[in-house]
mmCIF file of C-alpha atoms and ligand atoms in Angstrom:
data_model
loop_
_atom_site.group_PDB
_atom_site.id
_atom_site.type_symbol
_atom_site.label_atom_id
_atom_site.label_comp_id
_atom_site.label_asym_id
_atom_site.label_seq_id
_atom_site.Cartn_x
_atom_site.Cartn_y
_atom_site.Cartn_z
ATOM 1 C CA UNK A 11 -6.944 13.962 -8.108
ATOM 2 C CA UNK A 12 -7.589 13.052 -11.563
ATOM 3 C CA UNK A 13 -7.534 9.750 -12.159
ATOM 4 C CA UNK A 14 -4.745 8.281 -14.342
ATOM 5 C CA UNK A 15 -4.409 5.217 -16.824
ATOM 6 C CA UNK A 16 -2.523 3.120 -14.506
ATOM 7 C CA UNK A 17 -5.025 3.711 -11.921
ATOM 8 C CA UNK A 18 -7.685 1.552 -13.830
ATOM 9 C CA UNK A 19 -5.568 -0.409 -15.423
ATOM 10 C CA UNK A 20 -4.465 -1.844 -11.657
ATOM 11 C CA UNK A 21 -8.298 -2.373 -10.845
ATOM 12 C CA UNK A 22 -8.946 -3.970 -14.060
ATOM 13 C CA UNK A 23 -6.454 -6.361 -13.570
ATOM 14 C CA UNK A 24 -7.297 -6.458 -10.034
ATOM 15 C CA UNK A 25 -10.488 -7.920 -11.018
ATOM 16 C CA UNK A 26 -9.731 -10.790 -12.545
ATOM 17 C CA UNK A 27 -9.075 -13.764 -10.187
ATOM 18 C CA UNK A 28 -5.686 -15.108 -9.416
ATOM 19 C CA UNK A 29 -6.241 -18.285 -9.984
ATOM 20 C CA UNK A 30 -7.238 -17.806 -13.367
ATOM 21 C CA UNK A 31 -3.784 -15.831 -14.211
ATOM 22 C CA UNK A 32 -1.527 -18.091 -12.337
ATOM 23 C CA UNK A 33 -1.098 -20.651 -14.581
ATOM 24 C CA UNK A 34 -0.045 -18.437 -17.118
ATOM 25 C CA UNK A 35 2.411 -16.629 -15.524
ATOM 26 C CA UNK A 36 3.904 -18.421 -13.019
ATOM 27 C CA UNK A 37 7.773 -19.534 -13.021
ATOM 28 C CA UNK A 38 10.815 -18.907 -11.819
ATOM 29 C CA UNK A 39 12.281 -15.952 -13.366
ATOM 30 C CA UNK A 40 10.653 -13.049 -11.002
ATOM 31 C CA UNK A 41 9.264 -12.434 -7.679
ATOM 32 C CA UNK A 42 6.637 -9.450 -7.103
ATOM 33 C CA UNK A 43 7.295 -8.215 -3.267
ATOM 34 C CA UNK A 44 3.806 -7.207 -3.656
ATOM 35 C CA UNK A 45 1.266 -9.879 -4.362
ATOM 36 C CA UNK A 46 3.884 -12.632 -3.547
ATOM 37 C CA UNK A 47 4.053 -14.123 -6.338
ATOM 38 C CA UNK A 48 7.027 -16.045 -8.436
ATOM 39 C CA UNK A 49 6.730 -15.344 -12.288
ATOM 40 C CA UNK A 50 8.113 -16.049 -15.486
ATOM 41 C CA UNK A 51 9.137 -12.348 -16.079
ATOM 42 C CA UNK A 52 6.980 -8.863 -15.729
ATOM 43 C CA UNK A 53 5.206 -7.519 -18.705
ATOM 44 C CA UNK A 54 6.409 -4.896 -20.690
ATOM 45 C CA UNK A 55 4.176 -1.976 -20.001
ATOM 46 C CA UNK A 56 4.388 2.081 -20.778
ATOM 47 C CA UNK A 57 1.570 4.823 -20.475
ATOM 48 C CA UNK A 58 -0.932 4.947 -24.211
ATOM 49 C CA UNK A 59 1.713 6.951 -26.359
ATOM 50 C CA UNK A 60 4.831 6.510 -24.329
ATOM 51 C CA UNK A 61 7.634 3.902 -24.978
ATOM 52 C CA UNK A 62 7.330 0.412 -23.118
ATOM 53 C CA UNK A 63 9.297 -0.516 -20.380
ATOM 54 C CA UNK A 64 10.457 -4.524 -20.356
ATOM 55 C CA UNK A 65 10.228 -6.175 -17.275
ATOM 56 C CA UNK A 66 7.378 -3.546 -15.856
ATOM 57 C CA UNK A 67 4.063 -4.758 -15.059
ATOM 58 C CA UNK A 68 3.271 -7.724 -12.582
ATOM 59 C CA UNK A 69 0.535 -9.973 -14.324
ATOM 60 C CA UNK A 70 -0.626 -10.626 -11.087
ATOM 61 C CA UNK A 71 -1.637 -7.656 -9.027
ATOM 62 C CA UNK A 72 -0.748 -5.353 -11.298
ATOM 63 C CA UNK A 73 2.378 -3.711 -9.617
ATOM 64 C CA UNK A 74 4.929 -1.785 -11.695
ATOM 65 C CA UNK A 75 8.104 -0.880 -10.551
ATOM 66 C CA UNK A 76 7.343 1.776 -8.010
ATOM 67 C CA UNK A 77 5.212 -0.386 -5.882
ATOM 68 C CA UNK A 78 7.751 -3.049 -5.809
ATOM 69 C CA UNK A 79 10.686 -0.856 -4.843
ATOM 70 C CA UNK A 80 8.387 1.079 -2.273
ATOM 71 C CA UNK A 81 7.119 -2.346 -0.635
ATOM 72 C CA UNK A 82 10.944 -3.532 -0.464
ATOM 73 C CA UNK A 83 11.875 -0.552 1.155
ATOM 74 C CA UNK A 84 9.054 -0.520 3.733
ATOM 75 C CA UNK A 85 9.655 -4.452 4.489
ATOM 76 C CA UNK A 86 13.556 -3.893 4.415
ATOM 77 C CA UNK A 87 13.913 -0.189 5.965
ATOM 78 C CA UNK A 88 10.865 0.515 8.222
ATOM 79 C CA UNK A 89 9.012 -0.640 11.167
ATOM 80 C CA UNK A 90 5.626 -1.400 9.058
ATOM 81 C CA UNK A 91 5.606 -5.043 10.308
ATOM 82 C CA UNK A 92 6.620 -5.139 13.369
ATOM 83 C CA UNK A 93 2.771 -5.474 14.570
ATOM 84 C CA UNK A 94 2.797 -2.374 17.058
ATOM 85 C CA UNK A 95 -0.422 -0.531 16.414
ATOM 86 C CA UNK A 96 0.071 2.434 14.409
ATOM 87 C CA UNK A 97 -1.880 4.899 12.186
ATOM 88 C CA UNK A 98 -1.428 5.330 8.531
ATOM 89 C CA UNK A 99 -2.582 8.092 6.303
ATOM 90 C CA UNK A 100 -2.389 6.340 2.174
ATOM 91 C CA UNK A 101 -2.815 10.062 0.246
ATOM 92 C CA UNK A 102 -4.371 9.520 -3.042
ATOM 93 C CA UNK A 103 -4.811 5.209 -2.165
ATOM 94 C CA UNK A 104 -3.407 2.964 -5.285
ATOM 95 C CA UNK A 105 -5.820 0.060 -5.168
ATOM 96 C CA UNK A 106 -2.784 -2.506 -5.206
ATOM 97 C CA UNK A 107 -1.047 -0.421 -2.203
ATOM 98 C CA UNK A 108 -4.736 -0.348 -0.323
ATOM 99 C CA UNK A 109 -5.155 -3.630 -0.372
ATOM 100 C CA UNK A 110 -1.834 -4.833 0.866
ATOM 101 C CA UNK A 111 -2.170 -1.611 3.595
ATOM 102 C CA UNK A 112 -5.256 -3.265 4.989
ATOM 103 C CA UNK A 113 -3.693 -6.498 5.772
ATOM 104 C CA UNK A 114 -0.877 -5.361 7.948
ATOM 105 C CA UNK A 115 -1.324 -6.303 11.701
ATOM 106 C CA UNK A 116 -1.778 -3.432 13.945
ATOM 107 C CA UNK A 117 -2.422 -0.708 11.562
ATOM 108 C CA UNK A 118 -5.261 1.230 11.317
ATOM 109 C CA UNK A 119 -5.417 2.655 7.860
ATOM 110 C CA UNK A 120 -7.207 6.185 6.595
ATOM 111 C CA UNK A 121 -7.286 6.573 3.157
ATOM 112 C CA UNK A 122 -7.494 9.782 1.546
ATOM 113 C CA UNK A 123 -7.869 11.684 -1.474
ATOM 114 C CA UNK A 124 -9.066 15.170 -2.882
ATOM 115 C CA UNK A 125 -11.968 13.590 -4.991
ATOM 116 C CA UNK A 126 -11.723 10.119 -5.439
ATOM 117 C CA UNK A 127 -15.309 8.198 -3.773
ATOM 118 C CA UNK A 128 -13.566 5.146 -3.471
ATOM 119 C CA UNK A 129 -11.203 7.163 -0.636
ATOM 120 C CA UNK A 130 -12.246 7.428 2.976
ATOM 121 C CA UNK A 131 -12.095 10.780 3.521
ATOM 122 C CA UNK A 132 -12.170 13.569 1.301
ATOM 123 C CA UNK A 133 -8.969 15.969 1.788
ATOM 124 C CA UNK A 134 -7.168 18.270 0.431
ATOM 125 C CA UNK A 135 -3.250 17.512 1.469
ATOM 126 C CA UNK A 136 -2.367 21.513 1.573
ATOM 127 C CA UNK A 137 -4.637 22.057 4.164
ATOM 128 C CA UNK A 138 -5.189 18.527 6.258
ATOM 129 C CA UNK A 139 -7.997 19.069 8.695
ATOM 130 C CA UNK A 140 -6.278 17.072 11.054
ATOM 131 C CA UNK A 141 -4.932 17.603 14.501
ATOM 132 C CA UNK A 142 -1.148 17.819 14.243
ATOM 133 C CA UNK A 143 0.540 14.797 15.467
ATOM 134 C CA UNK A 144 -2.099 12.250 14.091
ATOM 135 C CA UNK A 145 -0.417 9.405 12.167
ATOM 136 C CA UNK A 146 2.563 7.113 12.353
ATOM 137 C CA UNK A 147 3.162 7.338 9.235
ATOM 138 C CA UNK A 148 2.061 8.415 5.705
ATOM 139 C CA UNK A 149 2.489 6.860 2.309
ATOM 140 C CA UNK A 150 2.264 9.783 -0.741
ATOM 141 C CA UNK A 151 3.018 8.347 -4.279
ATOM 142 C CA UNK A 152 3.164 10.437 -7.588
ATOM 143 C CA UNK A 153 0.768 13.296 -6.025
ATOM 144 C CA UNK A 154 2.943 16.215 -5.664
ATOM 145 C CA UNK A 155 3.520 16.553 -8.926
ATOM 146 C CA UNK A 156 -0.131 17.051 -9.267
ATOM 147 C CA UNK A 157 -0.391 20.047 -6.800
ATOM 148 C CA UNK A 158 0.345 23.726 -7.386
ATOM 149 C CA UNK A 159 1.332 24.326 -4.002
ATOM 150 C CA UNK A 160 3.708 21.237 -3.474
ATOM 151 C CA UNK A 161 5.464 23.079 -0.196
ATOM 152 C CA UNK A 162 2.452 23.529 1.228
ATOM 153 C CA UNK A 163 1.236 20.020 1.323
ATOM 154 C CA UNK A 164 5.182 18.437 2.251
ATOM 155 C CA UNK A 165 4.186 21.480 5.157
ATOM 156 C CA UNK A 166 0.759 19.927 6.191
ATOM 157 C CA UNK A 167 2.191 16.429 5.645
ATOM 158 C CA UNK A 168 5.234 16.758 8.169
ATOM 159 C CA UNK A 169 2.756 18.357 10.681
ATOM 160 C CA UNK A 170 0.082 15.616 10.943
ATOM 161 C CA UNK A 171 2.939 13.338 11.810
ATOM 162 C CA UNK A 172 4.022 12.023 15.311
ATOM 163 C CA UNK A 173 7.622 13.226 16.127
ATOM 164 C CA UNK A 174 9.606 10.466 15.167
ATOM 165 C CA UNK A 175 7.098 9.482 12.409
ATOM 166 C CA UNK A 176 8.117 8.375 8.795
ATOM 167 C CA UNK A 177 6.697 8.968 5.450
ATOM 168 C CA UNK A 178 7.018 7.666 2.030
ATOM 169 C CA UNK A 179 7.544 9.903 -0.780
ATOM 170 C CA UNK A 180 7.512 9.305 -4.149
ATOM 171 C CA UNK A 181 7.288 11.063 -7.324
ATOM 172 C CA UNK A 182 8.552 10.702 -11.154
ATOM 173 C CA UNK A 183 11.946 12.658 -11.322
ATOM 174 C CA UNK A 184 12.181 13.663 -14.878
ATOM 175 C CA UNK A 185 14.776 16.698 -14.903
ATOM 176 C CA UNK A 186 17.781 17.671 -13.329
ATOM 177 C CA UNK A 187 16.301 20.324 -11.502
ATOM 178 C CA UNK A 188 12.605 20.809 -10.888
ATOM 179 C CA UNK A 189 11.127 22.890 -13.598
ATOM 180 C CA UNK A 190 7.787 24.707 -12.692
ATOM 181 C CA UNK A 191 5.989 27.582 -14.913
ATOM 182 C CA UNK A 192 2.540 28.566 -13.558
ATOM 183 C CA UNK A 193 2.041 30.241 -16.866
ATOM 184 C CA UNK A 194 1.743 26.531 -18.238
ATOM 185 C CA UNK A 195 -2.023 25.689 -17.929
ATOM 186 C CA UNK A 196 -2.865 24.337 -20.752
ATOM 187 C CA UNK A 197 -3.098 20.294 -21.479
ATOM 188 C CA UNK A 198 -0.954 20.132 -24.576
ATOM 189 C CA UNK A 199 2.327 22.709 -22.888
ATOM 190 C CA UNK A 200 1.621 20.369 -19.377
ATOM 191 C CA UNK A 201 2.397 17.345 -21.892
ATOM 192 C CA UNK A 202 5.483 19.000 -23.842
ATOM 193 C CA UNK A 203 6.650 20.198 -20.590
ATOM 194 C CA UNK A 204 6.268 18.770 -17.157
ATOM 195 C CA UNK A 205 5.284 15.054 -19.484
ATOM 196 C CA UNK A 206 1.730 14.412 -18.522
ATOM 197 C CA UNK A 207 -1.425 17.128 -19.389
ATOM 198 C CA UNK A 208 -2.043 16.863 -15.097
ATOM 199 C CA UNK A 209 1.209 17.424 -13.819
ATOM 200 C CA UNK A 210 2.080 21.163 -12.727
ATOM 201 C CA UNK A 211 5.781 20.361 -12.670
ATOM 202 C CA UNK A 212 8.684 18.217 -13.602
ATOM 203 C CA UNK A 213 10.998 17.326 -10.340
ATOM 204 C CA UNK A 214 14.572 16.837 -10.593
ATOM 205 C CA UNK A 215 16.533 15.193 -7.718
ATOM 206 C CA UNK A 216 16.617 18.572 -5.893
ATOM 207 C CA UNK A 217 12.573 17.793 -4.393
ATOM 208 C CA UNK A 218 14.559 16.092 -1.843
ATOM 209 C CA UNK A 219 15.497 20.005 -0.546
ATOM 210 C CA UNK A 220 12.055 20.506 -0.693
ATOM 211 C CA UNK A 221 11.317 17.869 1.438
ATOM 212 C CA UNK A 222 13.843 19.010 3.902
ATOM 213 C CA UNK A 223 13.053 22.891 3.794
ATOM 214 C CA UNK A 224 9.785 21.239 4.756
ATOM 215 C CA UNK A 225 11.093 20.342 8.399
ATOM 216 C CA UNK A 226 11.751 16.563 7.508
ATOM 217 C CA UNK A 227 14.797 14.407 7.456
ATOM 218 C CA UNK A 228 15.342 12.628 4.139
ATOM 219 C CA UNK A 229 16.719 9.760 3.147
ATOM 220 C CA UNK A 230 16.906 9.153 -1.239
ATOM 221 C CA UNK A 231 16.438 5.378 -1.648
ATOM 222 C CA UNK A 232 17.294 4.095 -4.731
ATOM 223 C CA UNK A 233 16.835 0.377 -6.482
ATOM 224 C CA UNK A 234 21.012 -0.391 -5.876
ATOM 225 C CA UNK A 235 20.170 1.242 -1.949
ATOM 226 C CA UNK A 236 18.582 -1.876 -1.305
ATOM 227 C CA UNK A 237 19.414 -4.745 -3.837
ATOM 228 C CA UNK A 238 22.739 -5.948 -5.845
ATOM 229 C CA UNK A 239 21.677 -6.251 -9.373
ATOM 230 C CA UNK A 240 20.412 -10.029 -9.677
ATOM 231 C CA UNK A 241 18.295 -9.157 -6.958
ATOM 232 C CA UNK A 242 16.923 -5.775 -8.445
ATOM 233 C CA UNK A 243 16.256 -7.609 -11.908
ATOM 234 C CA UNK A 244 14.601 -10.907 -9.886
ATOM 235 C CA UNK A 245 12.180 -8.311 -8.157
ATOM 236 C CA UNK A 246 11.768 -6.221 -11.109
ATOM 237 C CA UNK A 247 12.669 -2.701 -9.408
ATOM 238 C CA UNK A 248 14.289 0.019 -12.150
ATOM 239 C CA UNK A 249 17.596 1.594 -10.910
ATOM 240 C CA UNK A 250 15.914 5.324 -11.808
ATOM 241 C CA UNK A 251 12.949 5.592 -9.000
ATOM 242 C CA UNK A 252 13.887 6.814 -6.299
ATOM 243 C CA UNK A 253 11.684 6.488 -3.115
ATOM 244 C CA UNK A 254 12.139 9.792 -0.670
ATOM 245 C CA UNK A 255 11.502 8.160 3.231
ATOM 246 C CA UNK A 256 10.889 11.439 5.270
ATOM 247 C CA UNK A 257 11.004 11.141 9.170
ATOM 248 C CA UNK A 258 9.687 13.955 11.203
ATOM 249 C CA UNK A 259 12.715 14.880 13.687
ATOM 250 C CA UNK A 260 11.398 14.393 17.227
ATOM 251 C CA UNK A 261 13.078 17.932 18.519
ATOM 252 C CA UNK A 262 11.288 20.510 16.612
HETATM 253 ZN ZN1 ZN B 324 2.356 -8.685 -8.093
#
């Protein structure tokens, strides 16, 4: 996958040692689920020629609000932790996300991404060539959106799950129903249309369907699903992602 703003942006920041950022940021006012840490606030933050969002970015690690809702939810609504030995398939691996991944006791962790060299394997998630039944679980953030044949991969990425397996899900919902026009190839309609020159699509809430025509079981998780509202603005988490975790059904 192409590589986005945000992606370097989280290793750049990623680079710079902790201890020399802590004393600038620390405080009272936030907590990042991700890197740990207690802050003064988040940093306002938006894509190069979109509006900032307050309260986004964590000075830290680099974390925006997807990460932090996705690591509350997998710390407050999974078994991730619970130091059984499992396998995990990261699709497309954030840096922050890989990092954190790799520390988790019992997990043994593939990475995996259609072009990306930092990525352990090289794969392309509408045709996974995998044995069915492979992982524990699988964690798939903003990458659908990305792919022409979105079905197709929520296909390949139900079937390289253990029965009873769970997956994470995210994308940007943007719409009110997905909007999708194959026509659309160039950068500058991608842009006007679907918001971003890569993206092949806009979702609206209705990609959970998707999901679920795939063969999974879907629960929509949502900033107020898991936090009152002192809570979501203390860990930073915006009320309008919305994290999709998709368990394989263990009859099928
Ligand atoms: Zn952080």
């Amino acid at each position: 996958m192409e590589k986005s703003f945000n992606y370097y942006l989280n290793i750049a920041i990623s680079s710079i040692p902790e201890s020399l950022k802590k004393p600038f940021f620390s405080g009272n006012g936030r907590y990042c689920p991700v890197c740990g840490n207690r802050l003064r606030r988040f940093l306002s933050y938006g894509l190069p020629g979109m509006p900032a969002r307050p309260d986004a970015l964590c000075p830290i690690c680099g974390s925006l609000e997807r990460h932090r809702l996705a690591w509350s939810v997998l710390e407050r609504k999974t078994d991730l932790f619970d130091g059984a030995a499992k396998k995990m398939l990261h699709v497309a691996p954030e840096p922050i996300m890989e990092r954190k991944f790799r520390q988790i006791a019992g997990l043994e962790y593939l990475s995996a991404d259609i072009a990306d060299p930092r990525a352990m394997m090289q794969m392309d998630i509408t045709a996974i060539s995998l044995p069915d039944g492979t992982f524990d679980l699988f964690y798939c953030s903003h990458v659908l959106e990305h792919i022409p044949e979105d079905r197709q991969a929520m296909r390949e990425l139900l079937r390289v799950l253990k029965p009873g397996g769970w997956g994470v899900v995210m994308v940007p919902i943007g719409a009110d129903r997905t909007v999708e026009d194959p026509s659309i190839v160039s950068s500058e309609e991608r842009r006007r249309v679907f918001g971003q020159e890569d993206h092949v699509r806009i979702y609206g809430p209705d990609v959970r369907q998707r999901l679920e025509e795939a063969g999974f079981r879907v629960e929509s998780i949502t900033a107020g699903g898991i936090a009152g509202a002192r809570e979501q603005q203390w860990l930073g988490i915006a009320e309008n992602e919305v994290l999709f975790l998709c368990t394989r059904p263990i009859a099928q």
